[in-house]
mmCIF file of C-alpha atoms and ligand atoms in Angstrom:
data_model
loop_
_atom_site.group_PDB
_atom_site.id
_atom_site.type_symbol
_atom_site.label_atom_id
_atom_site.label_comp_id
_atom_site.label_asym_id
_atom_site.label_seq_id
_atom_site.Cartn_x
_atom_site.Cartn_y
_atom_site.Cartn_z
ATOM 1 C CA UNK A 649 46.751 62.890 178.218
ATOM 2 C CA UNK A 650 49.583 62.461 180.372
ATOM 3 C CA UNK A 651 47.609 65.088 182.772
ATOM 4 C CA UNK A 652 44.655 62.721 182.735
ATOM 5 C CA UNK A 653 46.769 59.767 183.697
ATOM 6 C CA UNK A 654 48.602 61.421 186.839
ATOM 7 C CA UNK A 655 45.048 62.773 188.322
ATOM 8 C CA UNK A 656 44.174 59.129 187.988
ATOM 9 C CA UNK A 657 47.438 57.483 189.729
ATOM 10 C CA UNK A 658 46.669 60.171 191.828
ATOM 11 C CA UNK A 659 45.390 59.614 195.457
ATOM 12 C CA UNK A 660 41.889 61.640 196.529
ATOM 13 C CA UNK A 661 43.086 63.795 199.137
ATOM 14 C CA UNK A 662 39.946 63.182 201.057
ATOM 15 C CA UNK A 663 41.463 59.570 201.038
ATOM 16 C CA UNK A 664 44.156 60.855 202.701
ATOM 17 C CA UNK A 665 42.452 62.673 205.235
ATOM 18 C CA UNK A 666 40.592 59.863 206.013
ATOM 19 C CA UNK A 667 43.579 57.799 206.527
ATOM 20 C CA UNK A 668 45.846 60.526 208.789
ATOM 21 C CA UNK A 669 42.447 60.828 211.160
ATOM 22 C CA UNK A 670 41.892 56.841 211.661
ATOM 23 C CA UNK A 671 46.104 56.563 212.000
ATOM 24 C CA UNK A 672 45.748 58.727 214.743
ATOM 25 C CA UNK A 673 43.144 57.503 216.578
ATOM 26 C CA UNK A 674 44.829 54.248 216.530
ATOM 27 C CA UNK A 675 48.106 56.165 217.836
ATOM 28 C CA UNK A 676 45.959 57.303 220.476
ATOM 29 C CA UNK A 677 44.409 53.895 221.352
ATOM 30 C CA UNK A 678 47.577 52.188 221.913
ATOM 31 C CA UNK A 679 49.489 54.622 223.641
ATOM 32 C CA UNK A 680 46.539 54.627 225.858
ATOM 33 C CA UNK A 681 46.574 51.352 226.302
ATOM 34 C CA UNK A 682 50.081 51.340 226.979
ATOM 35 C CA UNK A 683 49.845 54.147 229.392
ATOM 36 C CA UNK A 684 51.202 56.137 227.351
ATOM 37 C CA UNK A 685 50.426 60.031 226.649
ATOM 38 C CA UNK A 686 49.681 60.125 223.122
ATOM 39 C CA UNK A 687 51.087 63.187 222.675
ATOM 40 C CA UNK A 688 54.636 62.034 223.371
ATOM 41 C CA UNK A 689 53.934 60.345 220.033
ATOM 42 C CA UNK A 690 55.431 62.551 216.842
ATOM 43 C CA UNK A 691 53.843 61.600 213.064
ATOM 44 C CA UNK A 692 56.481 61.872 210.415
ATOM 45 C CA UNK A 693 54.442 61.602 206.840
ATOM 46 C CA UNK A 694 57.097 59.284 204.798
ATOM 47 C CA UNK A 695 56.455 61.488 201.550
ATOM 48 C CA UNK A 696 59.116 59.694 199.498
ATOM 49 C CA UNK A 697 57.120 58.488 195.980
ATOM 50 C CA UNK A 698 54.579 61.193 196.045
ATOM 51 C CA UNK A 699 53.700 63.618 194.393
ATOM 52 C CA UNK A 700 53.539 67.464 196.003
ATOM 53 C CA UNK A 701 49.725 67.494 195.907
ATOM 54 C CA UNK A 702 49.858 64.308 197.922
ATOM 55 C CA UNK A 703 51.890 66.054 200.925
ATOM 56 C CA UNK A 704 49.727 68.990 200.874
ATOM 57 C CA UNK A 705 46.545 66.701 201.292
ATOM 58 C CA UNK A 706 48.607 65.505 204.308
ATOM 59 C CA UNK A 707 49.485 68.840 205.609
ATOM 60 C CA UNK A 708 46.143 70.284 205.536
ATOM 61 C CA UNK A 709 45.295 67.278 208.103
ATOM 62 C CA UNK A 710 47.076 68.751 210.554
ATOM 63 C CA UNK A 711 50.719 66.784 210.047
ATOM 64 C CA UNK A 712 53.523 68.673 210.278
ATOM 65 C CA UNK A 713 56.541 66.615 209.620
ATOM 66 C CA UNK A 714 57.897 64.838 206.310
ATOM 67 C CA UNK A 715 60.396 62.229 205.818
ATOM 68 C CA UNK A 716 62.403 61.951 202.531
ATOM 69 C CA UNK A 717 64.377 59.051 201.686
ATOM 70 C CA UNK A 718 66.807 60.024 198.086
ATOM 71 C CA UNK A 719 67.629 63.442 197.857
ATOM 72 C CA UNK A 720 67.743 63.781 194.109
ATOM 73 C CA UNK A 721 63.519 63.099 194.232
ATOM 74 C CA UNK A 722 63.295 65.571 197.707
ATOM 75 C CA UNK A 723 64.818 68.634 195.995
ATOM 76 C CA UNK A 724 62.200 69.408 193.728
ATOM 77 C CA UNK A 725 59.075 68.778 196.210
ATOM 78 C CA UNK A 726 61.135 70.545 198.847
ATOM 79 C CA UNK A 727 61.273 73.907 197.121
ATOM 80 C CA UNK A 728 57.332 73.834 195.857
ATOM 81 C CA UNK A 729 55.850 72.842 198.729
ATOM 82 C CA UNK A 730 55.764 76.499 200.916
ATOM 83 C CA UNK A 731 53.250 77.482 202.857
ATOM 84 C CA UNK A 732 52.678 75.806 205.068
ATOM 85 C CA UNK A 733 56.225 74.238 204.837
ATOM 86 C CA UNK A 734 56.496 70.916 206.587
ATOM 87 C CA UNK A 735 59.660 70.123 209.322
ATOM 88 C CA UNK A 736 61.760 67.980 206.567
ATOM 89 C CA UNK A 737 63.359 65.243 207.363
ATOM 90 C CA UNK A 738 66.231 63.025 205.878
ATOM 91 C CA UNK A 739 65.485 59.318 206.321
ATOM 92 C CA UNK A 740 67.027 57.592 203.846
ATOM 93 C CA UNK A 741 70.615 56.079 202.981
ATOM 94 C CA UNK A 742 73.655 58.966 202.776
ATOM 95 C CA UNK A 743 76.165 59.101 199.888
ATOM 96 C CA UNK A 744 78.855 61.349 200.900
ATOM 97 C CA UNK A 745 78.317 63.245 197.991
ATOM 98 C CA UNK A 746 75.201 63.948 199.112
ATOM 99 C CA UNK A 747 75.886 65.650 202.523
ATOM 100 C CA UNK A 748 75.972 69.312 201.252
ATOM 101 C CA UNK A 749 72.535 68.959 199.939
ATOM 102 C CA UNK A 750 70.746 67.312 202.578
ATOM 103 C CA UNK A 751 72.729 70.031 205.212
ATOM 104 C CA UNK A 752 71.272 72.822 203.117
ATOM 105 C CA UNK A 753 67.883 71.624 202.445
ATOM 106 C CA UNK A 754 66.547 69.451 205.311
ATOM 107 C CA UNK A 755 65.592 70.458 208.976
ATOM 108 C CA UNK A 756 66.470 67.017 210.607
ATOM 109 C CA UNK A 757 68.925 63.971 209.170
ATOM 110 C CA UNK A 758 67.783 60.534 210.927
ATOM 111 C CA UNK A 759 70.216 58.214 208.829
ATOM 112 C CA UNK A 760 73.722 59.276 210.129
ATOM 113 C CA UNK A 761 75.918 55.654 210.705
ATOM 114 C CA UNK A 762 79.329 57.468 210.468
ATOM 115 C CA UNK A 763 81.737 59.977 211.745
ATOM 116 C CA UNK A 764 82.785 60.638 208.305
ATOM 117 C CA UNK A 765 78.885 61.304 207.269
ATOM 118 C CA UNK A 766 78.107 63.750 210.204
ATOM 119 C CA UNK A 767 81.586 65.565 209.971
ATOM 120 C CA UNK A 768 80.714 66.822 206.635
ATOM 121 C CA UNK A 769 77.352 67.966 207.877
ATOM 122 C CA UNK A 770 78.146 69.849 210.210
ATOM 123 C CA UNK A 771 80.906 71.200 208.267
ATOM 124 C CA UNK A 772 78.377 71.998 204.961
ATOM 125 C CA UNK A 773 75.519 73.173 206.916
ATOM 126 C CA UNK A 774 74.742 76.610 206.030
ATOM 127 C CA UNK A 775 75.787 79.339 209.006
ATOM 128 C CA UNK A 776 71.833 81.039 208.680
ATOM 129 C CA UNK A 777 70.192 78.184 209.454
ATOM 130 C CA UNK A 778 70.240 77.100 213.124
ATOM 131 C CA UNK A 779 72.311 73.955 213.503
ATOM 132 C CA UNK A 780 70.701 70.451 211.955
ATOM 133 C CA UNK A 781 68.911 67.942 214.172
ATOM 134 C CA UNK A 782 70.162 64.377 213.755
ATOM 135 C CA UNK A 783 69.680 61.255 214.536
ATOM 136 C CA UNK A 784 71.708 58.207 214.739
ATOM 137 C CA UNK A 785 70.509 55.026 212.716
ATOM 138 C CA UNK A 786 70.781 51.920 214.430
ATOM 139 C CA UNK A 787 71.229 48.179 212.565
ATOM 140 C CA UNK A 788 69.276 46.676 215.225
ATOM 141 C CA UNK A 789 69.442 43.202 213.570
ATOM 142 C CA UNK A 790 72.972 43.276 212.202
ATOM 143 C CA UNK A 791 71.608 43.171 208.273
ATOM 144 C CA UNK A 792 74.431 42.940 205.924
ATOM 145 C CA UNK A 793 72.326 45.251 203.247
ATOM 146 C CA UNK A 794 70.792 48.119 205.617
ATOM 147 C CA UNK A 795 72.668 51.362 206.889
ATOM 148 C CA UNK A 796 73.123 51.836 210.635
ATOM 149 C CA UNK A 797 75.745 51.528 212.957
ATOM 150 C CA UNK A 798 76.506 48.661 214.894
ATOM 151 C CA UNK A 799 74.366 48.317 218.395
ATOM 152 C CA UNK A 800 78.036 48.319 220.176
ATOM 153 C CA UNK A 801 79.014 51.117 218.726
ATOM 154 C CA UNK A 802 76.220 53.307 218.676
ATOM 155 C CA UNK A 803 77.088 55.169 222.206
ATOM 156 C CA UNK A 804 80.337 56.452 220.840
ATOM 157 C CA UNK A 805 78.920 57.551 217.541
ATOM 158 C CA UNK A 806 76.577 59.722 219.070
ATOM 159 C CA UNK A 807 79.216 61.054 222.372
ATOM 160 C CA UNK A 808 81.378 61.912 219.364
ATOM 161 C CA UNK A 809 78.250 63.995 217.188
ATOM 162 C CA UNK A 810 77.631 66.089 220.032
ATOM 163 C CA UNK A 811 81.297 67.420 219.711
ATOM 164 C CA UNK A 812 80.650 68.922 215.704
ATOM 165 C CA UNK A 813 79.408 72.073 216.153
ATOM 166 C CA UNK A 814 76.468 72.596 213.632
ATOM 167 C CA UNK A 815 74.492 69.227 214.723
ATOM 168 C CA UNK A 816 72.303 68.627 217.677
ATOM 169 C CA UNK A 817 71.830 65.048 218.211
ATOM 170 C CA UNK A 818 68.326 64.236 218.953
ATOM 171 C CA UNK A 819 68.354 60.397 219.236
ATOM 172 C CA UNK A 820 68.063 57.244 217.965
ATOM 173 C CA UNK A 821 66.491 55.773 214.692
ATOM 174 C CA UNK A 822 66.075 52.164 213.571
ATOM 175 C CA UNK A 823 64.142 49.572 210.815
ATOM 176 C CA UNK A 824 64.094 46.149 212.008
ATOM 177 C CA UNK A 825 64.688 43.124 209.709
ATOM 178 C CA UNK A 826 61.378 42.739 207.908
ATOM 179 C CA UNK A 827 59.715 39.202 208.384
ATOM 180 C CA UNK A 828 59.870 39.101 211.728
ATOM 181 C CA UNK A 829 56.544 38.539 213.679
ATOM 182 C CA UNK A 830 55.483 41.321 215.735
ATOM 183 C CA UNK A 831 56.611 39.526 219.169
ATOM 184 C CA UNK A 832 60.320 39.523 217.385
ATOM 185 C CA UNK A 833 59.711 43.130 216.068
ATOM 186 C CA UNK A 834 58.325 44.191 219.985
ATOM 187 C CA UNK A 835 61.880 42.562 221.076
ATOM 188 C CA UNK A 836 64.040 44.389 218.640
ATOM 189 C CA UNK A 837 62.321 47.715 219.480
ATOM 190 C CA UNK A 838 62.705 47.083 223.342
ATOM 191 C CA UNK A 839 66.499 46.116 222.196
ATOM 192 C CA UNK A 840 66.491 49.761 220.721
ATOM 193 C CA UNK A 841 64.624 51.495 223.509
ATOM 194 C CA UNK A 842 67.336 50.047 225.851
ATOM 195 C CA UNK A 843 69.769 51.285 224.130
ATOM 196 C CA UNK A 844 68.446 54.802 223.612
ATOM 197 C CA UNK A 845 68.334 54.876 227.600
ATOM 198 C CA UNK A 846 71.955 53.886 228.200
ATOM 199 C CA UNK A 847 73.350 56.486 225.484
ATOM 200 C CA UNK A 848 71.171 58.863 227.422
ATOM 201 C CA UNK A 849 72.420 58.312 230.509
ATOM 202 C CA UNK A 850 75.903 58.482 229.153
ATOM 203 C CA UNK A 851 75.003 62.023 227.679
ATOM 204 C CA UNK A 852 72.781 63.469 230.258
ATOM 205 C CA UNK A 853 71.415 66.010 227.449
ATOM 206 C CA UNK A 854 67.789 66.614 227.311
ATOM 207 C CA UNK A 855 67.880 67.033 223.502
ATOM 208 C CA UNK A 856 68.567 63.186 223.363
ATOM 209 C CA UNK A 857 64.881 62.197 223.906
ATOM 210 C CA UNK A 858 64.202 61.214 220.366
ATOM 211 C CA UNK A 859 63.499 57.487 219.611
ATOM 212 C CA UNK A 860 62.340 56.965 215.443
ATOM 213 C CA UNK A 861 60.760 53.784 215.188
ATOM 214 C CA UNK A 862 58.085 51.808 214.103
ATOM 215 C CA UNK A 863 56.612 51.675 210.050
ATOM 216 C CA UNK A 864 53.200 50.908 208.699
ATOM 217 C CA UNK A 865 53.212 47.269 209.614
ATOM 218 C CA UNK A 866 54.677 48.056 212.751
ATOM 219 C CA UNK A 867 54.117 51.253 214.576
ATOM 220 C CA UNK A 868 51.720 49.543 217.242
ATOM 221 C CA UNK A 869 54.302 47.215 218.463
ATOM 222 C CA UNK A 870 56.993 50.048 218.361
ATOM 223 C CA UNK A 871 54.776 52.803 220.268
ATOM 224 C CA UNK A 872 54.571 49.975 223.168
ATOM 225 C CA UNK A 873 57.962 49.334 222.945
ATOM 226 C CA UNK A 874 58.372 53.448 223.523
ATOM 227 C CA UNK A 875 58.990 54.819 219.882
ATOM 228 C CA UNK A 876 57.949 58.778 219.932
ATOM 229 C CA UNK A 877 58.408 59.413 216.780
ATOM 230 C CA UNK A 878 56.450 56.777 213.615
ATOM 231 C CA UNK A 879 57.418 57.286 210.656
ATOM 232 C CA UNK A 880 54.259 56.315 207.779
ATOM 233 C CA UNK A 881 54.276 56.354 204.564
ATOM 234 C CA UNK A 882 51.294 53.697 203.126
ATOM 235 C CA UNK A 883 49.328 53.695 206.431
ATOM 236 C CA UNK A 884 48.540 57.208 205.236
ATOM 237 C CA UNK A 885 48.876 57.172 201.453
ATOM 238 C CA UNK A 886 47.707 53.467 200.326
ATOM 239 C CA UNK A 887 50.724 51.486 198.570
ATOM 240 C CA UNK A 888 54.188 52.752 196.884
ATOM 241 C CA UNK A 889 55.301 51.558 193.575
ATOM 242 C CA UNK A 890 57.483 48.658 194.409
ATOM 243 C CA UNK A 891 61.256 50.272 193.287
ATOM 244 C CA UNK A 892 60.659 52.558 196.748
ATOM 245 C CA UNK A 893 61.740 50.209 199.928
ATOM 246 C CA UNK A 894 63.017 51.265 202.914
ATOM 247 C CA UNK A 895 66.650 49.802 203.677
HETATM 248 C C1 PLP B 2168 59.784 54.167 203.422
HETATM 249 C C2 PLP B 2168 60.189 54.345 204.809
HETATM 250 C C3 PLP B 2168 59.238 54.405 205.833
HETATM 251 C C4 PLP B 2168 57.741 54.256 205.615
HETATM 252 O O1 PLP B 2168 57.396 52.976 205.229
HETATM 253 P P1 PLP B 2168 55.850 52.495 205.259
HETATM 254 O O2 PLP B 2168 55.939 51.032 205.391
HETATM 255 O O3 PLP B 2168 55.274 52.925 203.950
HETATM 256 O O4 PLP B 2168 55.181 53.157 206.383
HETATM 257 C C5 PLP B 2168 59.702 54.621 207.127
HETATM 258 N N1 PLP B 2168 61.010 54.754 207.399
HETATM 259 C C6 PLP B 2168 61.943 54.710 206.443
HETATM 260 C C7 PLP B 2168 63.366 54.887 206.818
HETATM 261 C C8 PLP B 2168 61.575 54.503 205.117
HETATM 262 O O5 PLP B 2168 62.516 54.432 204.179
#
């Protein structure tokens, strides 16, 4: 019975399939329209909520990265899903106690806000595994609630993450303030892509090229703002049960 149920909550893979191909097209389109190469544009599948057969619909489309935002869900799916075994990334809020986990089991982080938080990855990721890609989240709009450092202090967040030895900081990553029209969302993203140029110029590293934004609702506004890297979750997989936000 409970079998019966799941297939039915279930999503048709061919759904999915359908959804990845018409997402990128439209990735395509705008980026084109923007002038743009659209292949500067990375798709992160935002896996959090669903189920393993889910992200294996999505793989066999072709997509190659997958976001997970709570680690105690991500374990689990992380160790079934092999073959072919998706880049994983770490988007979602960090408890410290967390840190050894994510270090061990996840390819990229994109939600570091603290010194504290990437200090003790660097210092838990494992010594096999080449050294963990991060990114540093942004609070573009100053939200009480969400994670992410301060605009102001962004710059020396990220000088002081390329000093810890087992990171490699890749860039920048941000959610704006939902609500906003998309003429306020294009200005926060610009806000962010401005940013991401003046820490880059401050580092001069070439593995700073890395700017995550742009959601579902948003993606268009945030690949002409000069995101290359969407992350999607229900663009590609219809709606999430409610409880599973992104903050
Ligand atoms: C959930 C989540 C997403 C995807 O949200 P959609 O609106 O379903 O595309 C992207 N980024 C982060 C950080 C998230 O938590």
């Amino acid at each position: 019975m409970t079998q019966i149920l799941m297939s039915l909550c279930e999503i048709d893979p061919a759904v999915v399939k359908q959804k990845t191909l018409a997402v990128r097209m439209r990735i395509a389109e705008v980026a084109t329209s923007h002038g743009r190469d659209p292949n500067e544009i990375r798709l992160l599948a935002v896996t959090k909520g669903r189920s393993p057969d889910v992200v294996r619909a999505a793989l066999r489309t072709g997509v190659m990265e997958c976001g997970e935002s709570y680690v105690s869900e991500a374990l689990g799916k992380l160790q079934e899903i092999q073959e072919p075994r998706p880049i994983w990334h770490f988007i979602g809020p960090i408890q410290a106690n967390k840190t050894a986990a994510i270090a061990t089991h996840f390819d990229w982080v994109q939600s570091v806000d603290r010194l504290k938080i990437a200090r003790r990855l660097s210092a838990q990721r494992p010594p096999h595994l080449r050294a963990l890609d991060l990114c540093v989240q942004v609070n573009l709009d100053a939200e009480t609630q969400k994670a992410g450092v301060a605009p102001e202090d962004a710059a020396s967040l990220c000088a002081a993450c390329t000093l810890l030895p087992r990171l490699r900081l890749r860039g920048l990553m941000a959610i704006p303030k939902p609500g906003k029209n998309m003429q306020e969302r294009v200005e926060s993203f610009l806000r962010l892509h401005a940013l991401f140029r003046n820490v880059q110029q401050q580092l001069g590293s070439p593995d700073f090229a890395v700017l995550s934004m742009g959601m579902s609702a948003d993606f268009e506004a945030a690949i002409q703002a000069g995101s290359t890297l969407i992350r999607l979750g229900t663009a590609l997989f219809g709606p999430r049960p409610a409880r599973v936000a992104a903050r």
